[in-house]
Short mmCIF file of C-alpha atoms and ligand atoms in Angstrom, two decimals:
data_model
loop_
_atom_site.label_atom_id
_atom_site.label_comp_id
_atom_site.label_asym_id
_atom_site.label_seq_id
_atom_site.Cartn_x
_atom_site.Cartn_y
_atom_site.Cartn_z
CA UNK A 1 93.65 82.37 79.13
CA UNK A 2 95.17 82.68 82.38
CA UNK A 3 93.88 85.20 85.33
CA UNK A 4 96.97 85.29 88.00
CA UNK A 5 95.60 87.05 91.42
CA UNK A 6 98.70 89.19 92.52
CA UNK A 7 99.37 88.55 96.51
CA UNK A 8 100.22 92.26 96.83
CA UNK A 9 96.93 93.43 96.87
CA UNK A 10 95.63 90.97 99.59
CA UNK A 11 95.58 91.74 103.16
CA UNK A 12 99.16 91.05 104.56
CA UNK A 13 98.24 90.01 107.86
CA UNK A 14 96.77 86.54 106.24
CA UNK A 15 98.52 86.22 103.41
CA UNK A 16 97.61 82.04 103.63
CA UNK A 17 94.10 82.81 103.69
CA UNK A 18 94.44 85.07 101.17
CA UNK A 19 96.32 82.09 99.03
CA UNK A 20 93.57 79.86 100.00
CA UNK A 21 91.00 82.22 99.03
CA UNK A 22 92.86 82.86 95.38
CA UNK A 23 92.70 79.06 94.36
CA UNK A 24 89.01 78.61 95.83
CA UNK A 25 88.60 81.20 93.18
CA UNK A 26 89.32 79.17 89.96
CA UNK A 27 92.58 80.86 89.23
CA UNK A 28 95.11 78.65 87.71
CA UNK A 29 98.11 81.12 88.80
CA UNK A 30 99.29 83.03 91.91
CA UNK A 31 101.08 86.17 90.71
CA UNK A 32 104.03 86.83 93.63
CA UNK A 33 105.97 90.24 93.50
CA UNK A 34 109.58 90.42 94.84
CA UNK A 35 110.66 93.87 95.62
CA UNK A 36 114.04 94.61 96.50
CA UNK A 37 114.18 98.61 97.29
CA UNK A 38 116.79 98.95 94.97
CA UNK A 39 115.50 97.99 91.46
CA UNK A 40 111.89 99.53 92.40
CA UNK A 41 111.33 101.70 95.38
CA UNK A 42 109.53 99.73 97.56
CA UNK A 43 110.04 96.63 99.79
CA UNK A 44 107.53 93.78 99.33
CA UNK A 45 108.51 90.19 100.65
CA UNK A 46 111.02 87.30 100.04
CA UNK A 47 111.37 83.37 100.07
CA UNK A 48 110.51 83.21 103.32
CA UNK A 49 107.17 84.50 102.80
CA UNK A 50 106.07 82.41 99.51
CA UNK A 51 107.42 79.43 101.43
CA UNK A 52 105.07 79.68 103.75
CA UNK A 53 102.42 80.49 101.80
CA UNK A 54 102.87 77.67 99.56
CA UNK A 55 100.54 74.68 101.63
CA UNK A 56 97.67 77.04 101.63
CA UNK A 57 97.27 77.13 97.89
CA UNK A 58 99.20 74.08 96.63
CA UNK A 59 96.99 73.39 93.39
CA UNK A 60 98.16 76.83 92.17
CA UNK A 61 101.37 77.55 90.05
CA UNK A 62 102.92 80.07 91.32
CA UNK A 63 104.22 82.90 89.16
CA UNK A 64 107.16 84.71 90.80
CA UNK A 65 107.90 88.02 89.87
CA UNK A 66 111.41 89.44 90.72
CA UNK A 67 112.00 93.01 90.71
CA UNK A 68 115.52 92.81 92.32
CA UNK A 69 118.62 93.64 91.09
CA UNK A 70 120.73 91.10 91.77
CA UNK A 71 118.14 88.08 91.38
CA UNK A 72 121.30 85.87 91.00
CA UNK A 73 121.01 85.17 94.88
CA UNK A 74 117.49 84.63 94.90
CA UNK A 75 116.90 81.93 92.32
CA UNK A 76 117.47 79.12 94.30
CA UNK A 77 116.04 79.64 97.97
CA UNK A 78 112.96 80.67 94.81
CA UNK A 79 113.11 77.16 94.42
CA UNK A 80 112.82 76.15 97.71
CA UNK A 81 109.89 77.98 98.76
CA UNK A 82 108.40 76.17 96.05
CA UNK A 83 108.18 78.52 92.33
CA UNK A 84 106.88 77.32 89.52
CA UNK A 85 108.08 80.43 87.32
CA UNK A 86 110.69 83.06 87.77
CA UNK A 87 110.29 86.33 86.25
CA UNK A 88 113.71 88.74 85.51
CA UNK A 89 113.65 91.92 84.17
CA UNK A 90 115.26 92.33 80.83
CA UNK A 91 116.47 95.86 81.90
CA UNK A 92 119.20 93.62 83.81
CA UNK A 93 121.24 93.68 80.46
CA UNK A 94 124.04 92.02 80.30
CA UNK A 95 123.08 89.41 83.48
CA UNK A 96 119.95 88.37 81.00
CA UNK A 97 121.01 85.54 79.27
CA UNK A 98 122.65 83.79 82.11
CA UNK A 99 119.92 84.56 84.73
CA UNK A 100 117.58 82.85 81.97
CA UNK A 101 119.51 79.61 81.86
CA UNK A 102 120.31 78.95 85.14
CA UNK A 103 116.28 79.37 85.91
CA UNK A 104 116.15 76.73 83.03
CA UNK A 105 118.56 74.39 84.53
CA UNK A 106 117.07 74.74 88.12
CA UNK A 107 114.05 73.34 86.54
CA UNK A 108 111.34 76.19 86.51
CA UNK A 109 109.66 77.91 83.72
CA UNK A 110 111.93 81.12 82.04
CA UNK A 111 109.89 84.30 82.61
CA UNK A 112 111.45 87.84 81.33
CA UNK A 113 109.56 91.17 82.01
CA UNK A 114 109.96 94.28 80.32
CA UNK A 115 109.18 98.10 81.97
CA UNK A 116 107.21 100.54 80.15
CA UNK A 117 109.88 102.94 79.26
CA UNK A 118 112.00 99.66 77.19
CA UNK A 119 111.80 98.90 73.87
CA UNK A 120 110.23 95.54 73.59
CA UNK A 121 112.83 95.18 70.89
CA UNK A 122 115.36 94.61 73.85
CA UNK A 123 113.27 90.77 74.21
CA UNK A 124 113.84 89.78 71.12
CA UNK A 125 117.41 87.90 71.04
CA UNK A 126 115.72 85.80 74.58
CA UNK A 127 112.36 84.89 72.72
CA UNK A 128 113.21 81.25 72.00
CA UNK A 129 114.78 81.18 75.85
CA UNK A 130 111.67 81.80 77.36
CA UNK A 131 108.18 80.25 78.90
CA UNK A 132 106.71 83.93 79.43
CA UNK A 133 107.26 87.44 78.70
CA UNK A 134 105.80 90.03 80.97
CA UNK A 135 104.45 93.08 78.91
CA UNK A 136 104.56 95.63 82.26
CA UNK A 137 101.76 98.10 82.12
CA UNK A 138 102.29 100.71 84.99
CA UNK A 139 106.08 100.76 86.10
CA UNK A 140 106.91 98.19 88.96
CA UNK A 141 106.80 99.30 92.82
CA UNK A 142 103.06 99.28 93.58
CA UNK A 143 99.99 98.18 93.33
CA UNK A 144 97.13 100.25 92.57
CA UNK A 145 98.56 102.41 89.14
CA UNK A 146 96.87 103.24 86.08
CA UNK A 147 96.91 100.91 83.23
CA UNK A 148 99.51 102.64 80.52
CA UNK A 149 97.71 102.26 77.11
CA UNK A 150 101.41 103.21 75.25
CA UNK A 151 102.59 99.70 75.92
CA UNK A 152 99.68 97.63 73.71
CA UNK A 153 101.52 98.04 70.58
CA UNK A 154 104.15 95.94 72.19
CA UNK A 155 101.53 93.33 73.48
CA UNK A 156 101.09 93.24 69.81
CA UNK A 157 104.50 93.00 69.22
CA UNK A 158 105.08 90.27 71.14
CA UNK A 159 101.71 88.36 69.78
CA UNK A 160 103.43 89.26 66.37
CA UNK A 161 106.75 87.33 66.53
CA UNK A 162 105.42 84.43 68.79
CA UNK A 163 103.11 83.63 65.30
CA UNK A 164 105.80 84.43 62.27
CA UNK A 165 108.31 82.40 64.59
CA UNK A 166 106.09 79.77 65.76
CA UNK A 167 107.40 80.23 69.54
CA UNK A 168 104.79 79.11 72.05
CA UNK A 169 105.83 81.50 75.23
CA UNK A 170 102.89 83.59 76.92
CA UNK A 171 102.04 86.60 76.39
CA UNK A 172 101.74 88.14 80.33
CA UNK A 173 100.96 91.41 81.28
CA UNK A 174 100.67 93.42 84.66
CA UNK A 175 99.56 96.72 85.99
CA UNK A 176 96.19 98.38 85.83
CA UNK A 177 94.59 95.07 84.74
CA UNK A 178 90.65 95.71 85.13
CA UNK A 179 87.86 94.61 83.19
CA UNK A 180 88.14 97.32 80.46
CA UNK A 181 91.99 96.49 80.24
CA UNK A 182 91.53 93.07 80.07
CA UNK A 183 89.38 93.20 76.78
CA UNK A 184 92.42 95.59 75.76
CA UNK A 185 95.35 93.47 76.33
CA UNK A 186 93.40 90.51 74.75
CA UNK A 187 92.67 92.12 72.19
CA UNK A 188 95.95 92.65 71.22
CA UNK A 189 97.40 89.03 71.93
CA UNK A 190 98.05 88.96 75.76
CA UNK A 191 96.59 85.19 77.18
CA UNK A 192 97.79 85.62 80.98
CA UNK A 193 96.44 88.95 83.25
CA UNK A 194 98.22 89.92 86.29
CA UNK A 195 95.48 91.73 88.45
CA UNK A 196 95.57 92.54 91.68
CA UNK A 197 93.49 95.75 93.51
CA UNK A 198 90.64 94.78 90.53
CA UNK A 199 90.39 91.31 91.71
CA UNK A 200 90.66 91.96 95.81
CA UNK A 201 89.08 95.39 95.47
CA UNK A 202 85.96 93.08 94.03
CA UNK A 203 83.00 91.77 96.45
CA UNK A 204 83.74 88.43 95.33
CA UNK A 205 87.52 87.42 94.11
CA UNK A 206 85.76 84.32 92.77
CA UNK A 207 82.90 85.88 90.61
CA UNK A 208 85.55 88.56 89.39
CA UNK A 209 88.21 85.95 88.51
CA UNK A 210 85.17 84.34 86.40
CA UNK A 211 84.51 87.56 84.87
CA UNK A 212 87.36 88.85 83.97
CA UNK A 213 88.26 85.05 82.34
CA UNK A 214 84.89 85.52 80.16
CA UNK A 215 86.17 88.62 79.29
CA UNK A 216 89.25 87.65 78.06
CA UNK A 217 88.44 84.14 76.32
CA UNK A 218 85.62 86.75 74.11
CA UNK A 219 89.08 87.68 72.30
CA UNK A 220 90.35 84.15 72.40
CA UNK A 221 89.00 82.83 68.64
CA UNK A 222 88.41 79.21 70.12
CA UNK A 223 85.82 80.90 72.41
CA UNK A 224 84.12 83.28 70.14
CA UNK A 225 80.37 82.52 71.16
CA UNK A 226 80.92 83.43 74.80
CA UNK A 227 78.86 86.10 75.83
CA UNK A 228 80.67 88.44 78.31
C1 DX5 B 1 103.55 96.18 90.10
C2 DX5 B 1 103.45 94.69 90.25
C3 DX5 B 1 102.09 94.17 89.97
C4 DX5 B 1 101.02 94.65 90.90
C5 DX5 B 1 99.81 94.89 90.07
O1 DX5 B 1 104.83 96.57 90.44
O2 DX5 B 1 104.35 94.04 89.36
O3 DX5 B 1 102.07 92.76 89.87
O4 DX5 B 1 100.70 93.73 91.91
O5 DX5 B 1 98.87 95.51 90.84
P1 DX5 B 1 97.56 96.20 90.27
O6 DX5 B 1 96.74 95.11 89.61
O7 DX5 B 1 96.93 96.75 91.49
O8 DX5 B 1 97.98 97.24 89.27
ZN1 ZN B 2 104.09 91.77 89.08
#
């Protein structure tokens, strides 16, 4: 089980602080989301910005989300600022399946996210491509939305085929990630929670990161005992 902080919901006028603070936390991933104003409406921050974020928290992998439309220009300066993972969004179409392998060949892990209103169906030819599929749970743009329950039959979905197929990608998923929805998604198969104004909102991000990780791993069968 994975908890992955999302940068959006710190406070941007210390966003290195704020990176500093997420892997004093005990989370293993820093969730980053690219916004373009043209495949969601809203602007968030670019290469620039996770480059220089990246010496404050250099333990943590960092988990790039890219809500752009043309990500093809952003993969490599992606690199450069120092990604571990690259998210696309399958509702790219027909730019999928090369966007997937040149993140491959540049060396990162393959991550493809899919919106609330697509079929998770639309995944399926990429499954064996991938390191990560993103169940979104609110549609991308902002922080702050409510958790869509419609979209756990597809967390299922995806938990479903990655058993009869014997793939080993993760199961990811982001928007409206709380306590109560992390028992939910878990429940269903997800092993990596996006969360940002749950975590940031809390008193302490590092007792909430520990909490919602106990949460989670009470779904995981290898930690069955745990007492939440
Ligand atoms: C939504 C982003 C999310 C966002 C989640 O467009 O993809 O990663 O940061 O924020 P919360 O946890 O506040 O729903
Ligand atoms: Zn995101």
């Amino acid at each position: 089980m994975i908890i992955a902080p999302s940068l959006l919901a710190s406070d941007y006028s210390r966003f290195g602080k704020e990176a500093e603070r997420v892997a004093a936390s005990g989370a293993e991933w820093l969730h980053l989301d690219i916004m373009d104003g043209q495949f969601v409406p809203n602007i968030s921050f670019g290469p620039g910005v996770v480059g220089a974020v990246r010496p404050f928290a250099k333990q943590l992998f960092f988990d790039v989300h890219l809500m752009c439309g043309q990500p093809e220009i952003l993969l490599e300066p992606f690199v450069k600022a120092g990604a571990n993972q690259l998210t696309i969004h399958v509702e790219l179409a027909d730019k999928v399946p090369q966007l997937l392998w040149k993140i491959k060949a540049l060396g990162l892990k393959v991550g493809l996210a899919v919106n609330p209103p697509t079929a998770i169906t639309a995944a399926q030819p990429y499954l064996d491509m991938i390191d990560c599929l993103l169940v979104m749970t609110v549609n991308p743009g902002f922080g702050g939305q409510s958790f869509i329950h419609e979209c756990l039959p597809k967390v299922q979905q995806a938990e479903a085929w990655r058993r009869e197929r014997k793939l080993g990608y993760r199961i990811e998923v982001d928007g409206g990630i709380n306590y109560e929805t992390t028992a939910e998604c878990a429940r269903a198969g997800a092993d990596t929670f996006v969360a940002g104004t749950s975590l940031f909102g809390a008193h302490s991000l590092k007792a909430a990161v520990s909490k919602m990780r106990k949460i989670a791993h009470a779904y995981d069968p290898a930690f069955a005992d745990l007492k939440v």
